[in-house]
Amino acid sequence: MTSANNKFEEVTLESEKIFEGKVISLQVDRVRLPNGETAAREIVRHPGAVCILALLDDKMLVVEQYRKPLGRSQVEIPAGKLDPGEEPVDAAKRELEEETGYRCGSIRPISSFYTSPGFADELLHLFVAEDLVPGEAKLDEDEFLDCEALTLEEAKQYIADCRISDAKTIAAVYAWQIYRLTGSFL
């Protein structure tokens, strides 16, 4: 009997790595479908990443930076990829300080989710950071951004104006709204 978890499983028949980059790799798999037919699947492999809802005096810290795939600047919560062997909570603390200069007195997970499971395996870990202490940002050499603090109302207006349009930041804004209404992120 087939379980509900794998009744639609696609069995990999062969896999070919097409590209290996600094952040991602791309492979094309030939798979056998549940009906016995075959198909090709293009898969982006990603090491995983973190994102941080950093709260300071009832405002959230965001960064604005240019996003080449979109051809424009975007406002987002601090985020970054996991280094090999790095625990997500450690990466979240590191990325928060690197991008904003702030260190956190407390940090806890909200949720983990896949960004685009139709073609990528990137798992994103969302944290809330509080009790922030200012410091100095330590941007990567190819990173250019501005940091600001937004109220919930400002963040929602940024969403309406498409200044915030990425899923992780939208999820964080609405998680923050739920938290303010209920005292819980879930």
PDB file of C-alpha atoms in Angstrom:
ATOM      1  CA  MET A   1       0.000   0.000   0.000  1.00  0.00           C
ATOM      2  CA  THR A   2       1.292   3.479  -0.891  1.00  0.00           C
ATOM      3  CA  SER A   3       1.419   5.988   1.939  1.00  0.00           C
ATOM      4  CA  ALA A   4       0.031   9.494   1.535  1.00  0.00           C
ATOM      5  CA  ASN A   5       3.565  10.859   1.856  1.00  0.00           C
ATOM      6  CA  ASN A   6       5.004   9.156  -1.217  1.00  0.00           C
ATOM      7  CA  LYS A   7       2.132   8.135  -3.488  1.00  0.00           C
ATOM      8  CA  PHE A   8       3.183  10.880  -5.911  1.00  0.00           C
ATOM      9  CA  GLU A   9       6.914  10.214  -5.587  1.00  0.00           C
ATOM     10  CA  GLU A  10       9.059  10.729  -8.665  1.00  0.00           C
ATOM     11  CA  VAL A  11      11.937   8.255  -8.821  1.00  0.00           C
ATOM     12  CA  THR A  12      15.219   9.705 -10.098  1.00  0.00           C
ATOM     13  CA  LEU A  13      16.580   7.701 -13.035  1.00  0.00           C
ATOM     14  CA  GLU A  14      19.579   9.925 -13.732  1.00  0.00           C
ATOM     15  CA  SER A  15      20.911  13.281 -12.627  1.00  0.00           C
ATOM     16  CA  GLU A  16      23.212  15.699 -14.430  1.00  0.00           C
ATOM     17  CA  LYS A  17      24.843  18.703 -12.760  1.00  0.00           C
ATOM     18  CA  ILE A  18      24.629  21.641 -15.175  1.00  0.00           C
ATOM     19  CA  PHE A  19      26.097  24.475 -13.098  1.00  0.00           C
ATOM     20  CA  GLU A  20      28.006  24.901  -9.830  1.00  0.00           C
ATOM     21  CA  GLY A  21      28.123  28.474  -8.525  1.00  0.00           C
ATOM     22  CA  LYS A  22      29.103  30.349  -5.400  1.00  0.00           C
ATOM     23  CA  VAL A  23      25.566  30.176  -3.937  1.00  0.00           C
ATOM     24  CA  ILE A  24      23.583  27.649  -5.969  1.00  0.00           C
ATOM     25  CA  SER A  25      23.957  24.661  -8.238  1.00  0.00           C
ATOM     26  CA  LEU A  26      21.617  23.501 -10.990  1.00  0.00           C
ATOM     27  CA  GLN A  27      20.918  19.922 -11.943  1.00  0.00           C
ATOM     28  CA  VAL A  28      18.565  18.262 -14.395  1.00  0.00           C
ATOM     29  CA  ASP A  29      17.041  14.980 -13.270  1.00  0.00           C
ATOM     30  CA  ARG A  30      15.203  12.491 -15.419  1.00  0.00           C
ATOM     31  CA  VAL A  31      12.450  10.977 -13.284  1.00  0.00           C
ATOM     32  CA  ARG A  32       9.852   8.245 -13.491  1.00  0.00           C
ATOM     33  CA  LEU A  33       6.413   9.661 -12.750  1.00  0.00           C
ATOM     34  CA  PRO A  34       3.780   7.807 -10.682  1.00  0.00           C
ATOM     35  CA  ASN A  35       2.045   6.757 -13.942  1.00  0.00           C
ATOM     36  CA  GLY A  36       5.264   5.181 -15.300  1.00  0.00           C
ATOM     37  CA  GLU A  37       6.062   7.959 -17.795  1.00  0.00           C
ATOM     38  CA  THR A  38       9.309   9.956 -17.588  1.00  0.00           C
ATOM     39  CA  ALA A  39       9.926  13.686 -17.300  1.00  0.00           C
ATOM     40  CA  ALA A  40      12.782  16.141 -16.777  1.00  0.00           C
ATOM     41  CA  ARG A  41      13.081  18.201 -13.586  1.00  0.00           C
ATOM     42  CA  GLU A  42      15.336  21.248 -13.314  1.00  0.00           C
ATOM     43  CA  ILE A  43      16.430  21.571  -9.684  1.00  0.00           C
ATOM     44  CA  VAL A  44      18.241  24.439  -7.984  1.00  0.00           C
ATOM     45  CA  ARG A  45      20.252  23.272  -4.956  1.00  0.00           C
ATOM     46  CA  HIS A  46      20.803  25.870  -2.219  1.00  0.00           C
ATOM     47  CA  PRO A  47      22.564  25.522   1.165  1.00  0.00           C
ATOM     48  CA  GLY A  48      19.663  27.120   3.045  1.00  0.00           C
ATOM     49  CA  ALA A  49      19.334  30.560   4.543  1.00  0.00           C
ATOM     50  CA  VAL A  50      18.079  32.589   7.469  1.00  0.00           C
ATOM     51  CA  CYS A  51      16.010  35.732   7.807  1.00  0.00           C
ATOM     52  CA  ILE A  52      15.449  37.869  10.844  1.00  0.00           C
ATOM     53  CA  LEU A  53      12.472  39.852  12.109  1.00  0.00           C
ATOM     54  CA  ALA A  54      14.526  42.239  14.258  1.00  0.00           C
ATOM     55  CA  LEU A  55      12.347  44.309  16.588  1.00  0.00           C
ATOM     56  CA  LEU A  56      13.582  47.589  18.053  1.00  0.00           C
ATOM     57  CA  ASP A  57      11.248  49.873  20.028  1.00  0.00           C
ATOM     58  CA  ASP A  58       8.162  48.412  18.296  1.00  0.00           C
ATOM     59  CA  LYS A  59       9.734  48.837  14.871  1.00  0.00           C
ATOM     60  CA  MET A  60      11.250  46.257  12.548  1.00  0.00           C
ATOM     61  CA  LEU A  61      14.695  46.636  11.021  1.00  0.00           C
ATOM     62  CA  VAL A  62      14.825  46.358   7.247  1.00  0.00           C
ATOM     63  CA  VAL A  63      17.510  46.818   4.641  1.00  0.00           C
ATOM     64  CA  GLU A  64      17.160  48.268   1.174  1.00  0.00           C
ATOM     65  CA  GLN A  65      19.374  46.861  -1.537  1.00  0.00           C
ATOM     66  CA  TYR A  66      19.461  46.421  -5.282  1.00  0.00           C
ATOM     67  CA  ARG A  67      18.270  43.022  -6.488  1.00  0.00           C
ATOM     68  CA  LYS A  68      19.704  42.302  -9.937  1.00  0.00           C
ATOM     69  CA  PRO A  69      17.145  39.594 -10.892  1.00  0.00           C
ATOM     70  CA  LEU A  70      14.361  42.155 -10.312  1.00  0.00           C
ATOM     71  CA  GLY A  71      16.255  45.082 -11.830  1.00  0.00           C
ATOM     72  CA  ARG A  72      15.387  47.335  -8.872  1.00  0.00           C
ATOM     73  CA  SER A  73      15.933  48.051  -5.206  1.00  0.00           C
ATOM     74  CA  GLN A  74      13.863  46.223  -2.659  1.00  0.00           C
ATOM     75  CA  VAL A  75      13.244  46.581   1.094  1.00  0.00           C
ATOM     76  CA  GLU A  76      13.684  43.306   2.993  1.00  0.00           C
ATOM     77  CA  ILE A  77      14.341  41.955   6.455  1.00  0.00           C
ATOM     78  CA  PRO A  78      18.004  41.050   7.099  1.00  0.00           C
ATOM     79  CA  ALA A  79      18.836  37.651   5.611  1.00  0.00           C
ATOM     80  CA  GLY A  80      21.633  35.508   4.268  1.00  0.00           C
ATOM     81  CA  LYS A  81      22.743  32.013   3.376  1.00  0.00           C
ATOM     82  CA  LEU A  82      24.043  29.418   5.771  1.00  0.00           C
ATOM     83  CA  ASP A  83      27.767  28.746   5.737  1.00  0.00           C
ATOM     84  CA  PRO A  84      28.764  25.046   5.550  1.00  0.00           C
ATOM     85  CA  GLY A  85      28.079  23.366   8.902  1.00  0.00           C
ATOM     86  CA  GLU A  86      26.616  26.538  10.425  1.00  0.00           C
ATOM     87  CA  GLU A  87      23.583  26.307  12.708  1.00  0.00           C
ATOM     88  CA  PRO A  88      20.681  28.521  11.586  1.00  0.00           C
ATOM     89  CA  VAL A  89      20.524  30.453  14.880  1.00  0.00           C
ATOM     90  CA  ASP A  90      24.237  31.298  14.591  1.00  0.00           C
ATOM     91  CA  ALA A  91      23.769  32.396  10.980  1.00  0.00           C
ATOM     92  CA  ALA A  92      20.826  34.587  12.013  1.00  0.00           C
ATOM     93  CA  LYS A  93      22.907  36.356  14.674  1.00  0.00           C
ATOM     94  CA  ARG A  94      25.783  36.785  12.203  1.00  0.00           C
ATOM     95  CA  GLU A  95      23.604  38.136   9.389  1.00  0.00           C
ATOM     96  CA  LEU A  96      21.768  40.540  11.716  1.00  0.00           C
ATOM     97  CA  GLU A  97      25.036  42.058  12.864  1.00  0.00           C
ATOM     98  CA  GLU A  98      26.646  42.063   9.419  1.00  0.00           C
ATOM     99  CA  GLU A  99      23.722  43.821   7.718  1.00  0.00           C
ATOM    100  CA  THR A 100      22.422  46.124  10.465  1.00  0.00           C
ATOM    101  CA  GLY A 101      25.196  46.415  13.035  1.00  0.00           C
ATOM    102  CA  TYR A 102      22.821  45.249  15.770  1.00  0.00           C
ATOM    103  CA  ARG A 103      23.467  42.313  18.097  1.00  0.00           C
ATOM    104  CA  CYS A 104      20.506  40.663  19.784  1.00  0.00           C
ATOM    105  CA  GLY A 105      19.988  39.837  23.425  1.00  0.00           C
ATOM    106  CA  SER A 106      17.358  37.238  22.549  1.00  0.00           C
ATOM    107  CA  ILE A 107      16.559  35.284  19.421  1.00  0.00           C
ATOM    108  CA  ARG A 108      14.062  32.526  18.779  1.00  0.00           C
ATOM    109  CA  PRO A 109      12.723  30.653  15.752  1.00  0.00           C
ATOM    110  CA  ILE A 110       9.336  31.492  14.263  1.00  0.00           C
ATOM    111  CA  SER A 111       9.176  29.040  11.350  1.00  0.00           C
ATOM    112  CA  SER A 112      11.121  27.364   8.565  1.00  0.00           C
ATOM    113  CA  PHE A 113       9.772  27.152   5.024  1.00  0.00           C
ATOM    114  CA  TYR A 114      10.797  26.301   1.485  1.00  0.00           C
ATOM    115  CA  THR A 115      11.023  29.343  -0.774  1.00  0.00           C
ATOM    116  CA  SER A 116      10.156  27.751  -4.145  1.00  0.00           C
ATOM    117  CA  PRO A 117       9.676  23.963  -3.808  1.00  0.00           C
ATOM    118  CA  GLY A 118       8.637  23.607  -7.441  1.00  0.00           C
ATOM    119  CA  PHE A 119      12.251  24.024  -8.554  1.00  0.00           C
ATOM    120  CA  ALA A 120      14.506  24.710  -5.528  1.00  0.00           C
ATOM    121  CA  ASP A 121      15.379  23.039  -2.218  1.00  0.00           C
ATOM    122  CA  GLU A 122      16.211  26.282  -0.346  1.00  0.00           C
ATOM    123  CA  LEU A 123      14.973  26.068   3.250  1.00  0.00           C
ATOM    124  CA  LEU A 124      14.617  29.467   4.912  1.00  0.00           C
ATOM    125  CA  HIS A 125      14.645  29.784   8.711  1.00  0.00           C
ATOM    126  CA  LEU A 126      12.758  32.807  10.099  1.00  0.00           C
ATOM    127  CA  PHE A 127      13.808  34.122  13.524  1.00  0.00           C
ATOM    128  CA  VAL A 128      12.636  36.971  15.738  1.00  0.00           C
ATOM    129  CA  ALA A 129      15.429  38.950  17.403  1.00  0.00           C
ATOM    130  CA  GLU A 130      14.820  41.335  20.296  1.00  0.00           C
ATOM    131  CA  ASP A 131      16.760  43.235  22.960  1.00  0.00           C
ATOM    132  CA  LEU A 132      18.894  44.765  20.230  1.00  0.00           C
ATOM    133  CA  VAL A 133      22.198  46.475  20.986  1.00  0.00           C
ATOM    134  CA  PRO A 134      23.623  48.860  18.345  1.00  0.00           C
ATOM    135  CA  GLY A 135      27.020  48.306  16.812  1.00  0.00           C
ATOM    136  CA  GLU A 136      28.651  48.587  13.429  1.00  0.00           C
ATOM    137  CA  ALA A 137      27.524  46.813  10.253  1.00  0.00           C
ATOM    138  CA  LYS A 138      30.050  44.499   8.593  1.00  0.00           C
ATOM    139  CA  LEU A 139      28.871  44.284   5.006  1.00  0.00           C
ATOM    140  CA  ASP A 140      30.355  41.842   2.514  1.00  0.00           C
ATOM    141  CA  GLU A 141      32.593  43.503  -0.086  1.00  0.00           C
ATOM    142  CA  ASP A 142      29.899  43.139  -2.764  1.00  0.00           C
ATOM    143  CA  GLU A 143      27.018  44.252  -0.508  1.00  0.00           C
ATOM    144  CA  PHE A 144      25.564  47.767  -0.591  1.00  0.00           C
ATOM    145  CA  LEU A 145      22.522  48.552   1.513  1.00  0.00           C
ATOM    146  CA  ASP A 146      20.772  51.012   3.803  1.00  0.00           C
ATOM    147  CA  CYS A 147      19.156  50.016   7.086  1.00  0.00           C
ATOM    148  CA  GLU A 148      16.015  51.613   8.523  1.00  0.00           C
ATOM    149  CA  ALA A 149      13.363  50.856  11.155  1.00  0.00           C
ATOM    150  CA  LEU A 150       9.686  50.679  10.158  1.00  0.00           C
ATOM    151  CA  THR A 151       6.503  50.665  12.172  1.00  0.00           C
ATOM    152  CA  LEU A 152       3.992  47.932  11.371  1.00  0.00           C
ATOM    153  CA  GLU A 153       1.847  50.475   9.544  1.00  0.00           C
ATOM    154  CA  GLU A 154       4.827  51.680   7.483  1.00  0.00           C
ATOM    155  CA  ALA A 155       5.779  48.082   6.634  1.00  0.00           C
ATOM    156  CA  LYS A 156       2.241  47.340   5.446  1.00  0.00           C
ATOM    157  CA  GLN A 157       2.308  50.510   3.321  1.00  0.00           C
ATOM    158  CA  TYR A 158       5.657  49.386   1.830  1.00  0.00           C
ATOM    159  CA  ILE A 159       3.929  46.119   0.877  1.00  0.00           C
ATOM    160  CA  ALA A 160       1.042  48.037  -0.730  1.00  0.00           C
ATOM    161  CA  ASP A 161       3.560  50.193  -2.623  1.00  0.00           C
ATOM    162  CA  CYS A 162       5.606  47.092  -3.695  1.00  0.00           C
ATOM    163  CA  ARG A 163       8.714  48.424  -1.937  1.00  0.00           C
ATOM    164  CA  ILE A 164       8.455  45.192   0.067  1.00  0.00           C
ATOM    165  CA  SER A 165       7.549  42.381  -2.317  1.00  0.00           C
ATOM    166  CA  ASP A 166       9.543  39.326  -1.279  1.00  0.00           C
ATOM    167  CA  ALA A 167       7.821  36.427   0.481  1.00  0.00           C
ATOM    168  CA  LYS A 168      10.099  36.266   3.540  1.00  0.00           C
ATOM    169  CA  THR A 169       9.572  39.913   4.445  1.00  0.00           C
ATOM    170  CA  ILE A 170       5.832  39.796   3.808  1.00  0.00           C
ATOM    171  CA  ALA A 171       5.610  36.668   5.995  1.00  0.00           C
ATOM    172  CA  ALA A 172       7.603  38.423   8.731  1.00  0.00           C
ATOM    173  CA  VAL A 173       5.385  41.519   8.628  1.00  0.00           C
ATOM    174  CA  TYR A 174       2.215  39.455   9.026  1.00  0.00           C
ATOM    175  CA  ALA A 175       3.802  37.237  11.695  1.00  0.00           C
ATOM    176  CA  TRP A 176       4.640  40.447  13.581  1.00  0.00           C
ATOM    177  CA  GLN A 177       1.045  41.647  13.169  1.00  0.00           C
ATOM    178  CA  ILE A 178      -0.277  38.332  14.539  1.00  0.00           C
ATOM    179  CA  TYR A 179       2.188  38.573  17.434  1.00  0.00           C
ATOM    180  CA  ARG A 180       1.013  42.081  18.292  1.00  0.00           C
ATOM    181  CA  LEU A 181      -2.629  40.940  18.237  1.00  0.00           C
ATOM    182  CA  THR A 182      -2.257  37.611  20.065  1.00  0.00           C
ATOM    183  CA  GLY A 183       1.108  37.560  21.849  1.00  0.00           C
ATOM    184  CA  SER A 184       2.170  34.539  19.782  1.00  0.00           C
ATOM    185  CA  PHE A 185       3.786  34.094  16.375  1.00  0.00           C
ATOM    186  CA  LEU A 186       1.731  30.955  15.638  1.00  0.00           C
TER     187      LEU A 186
END
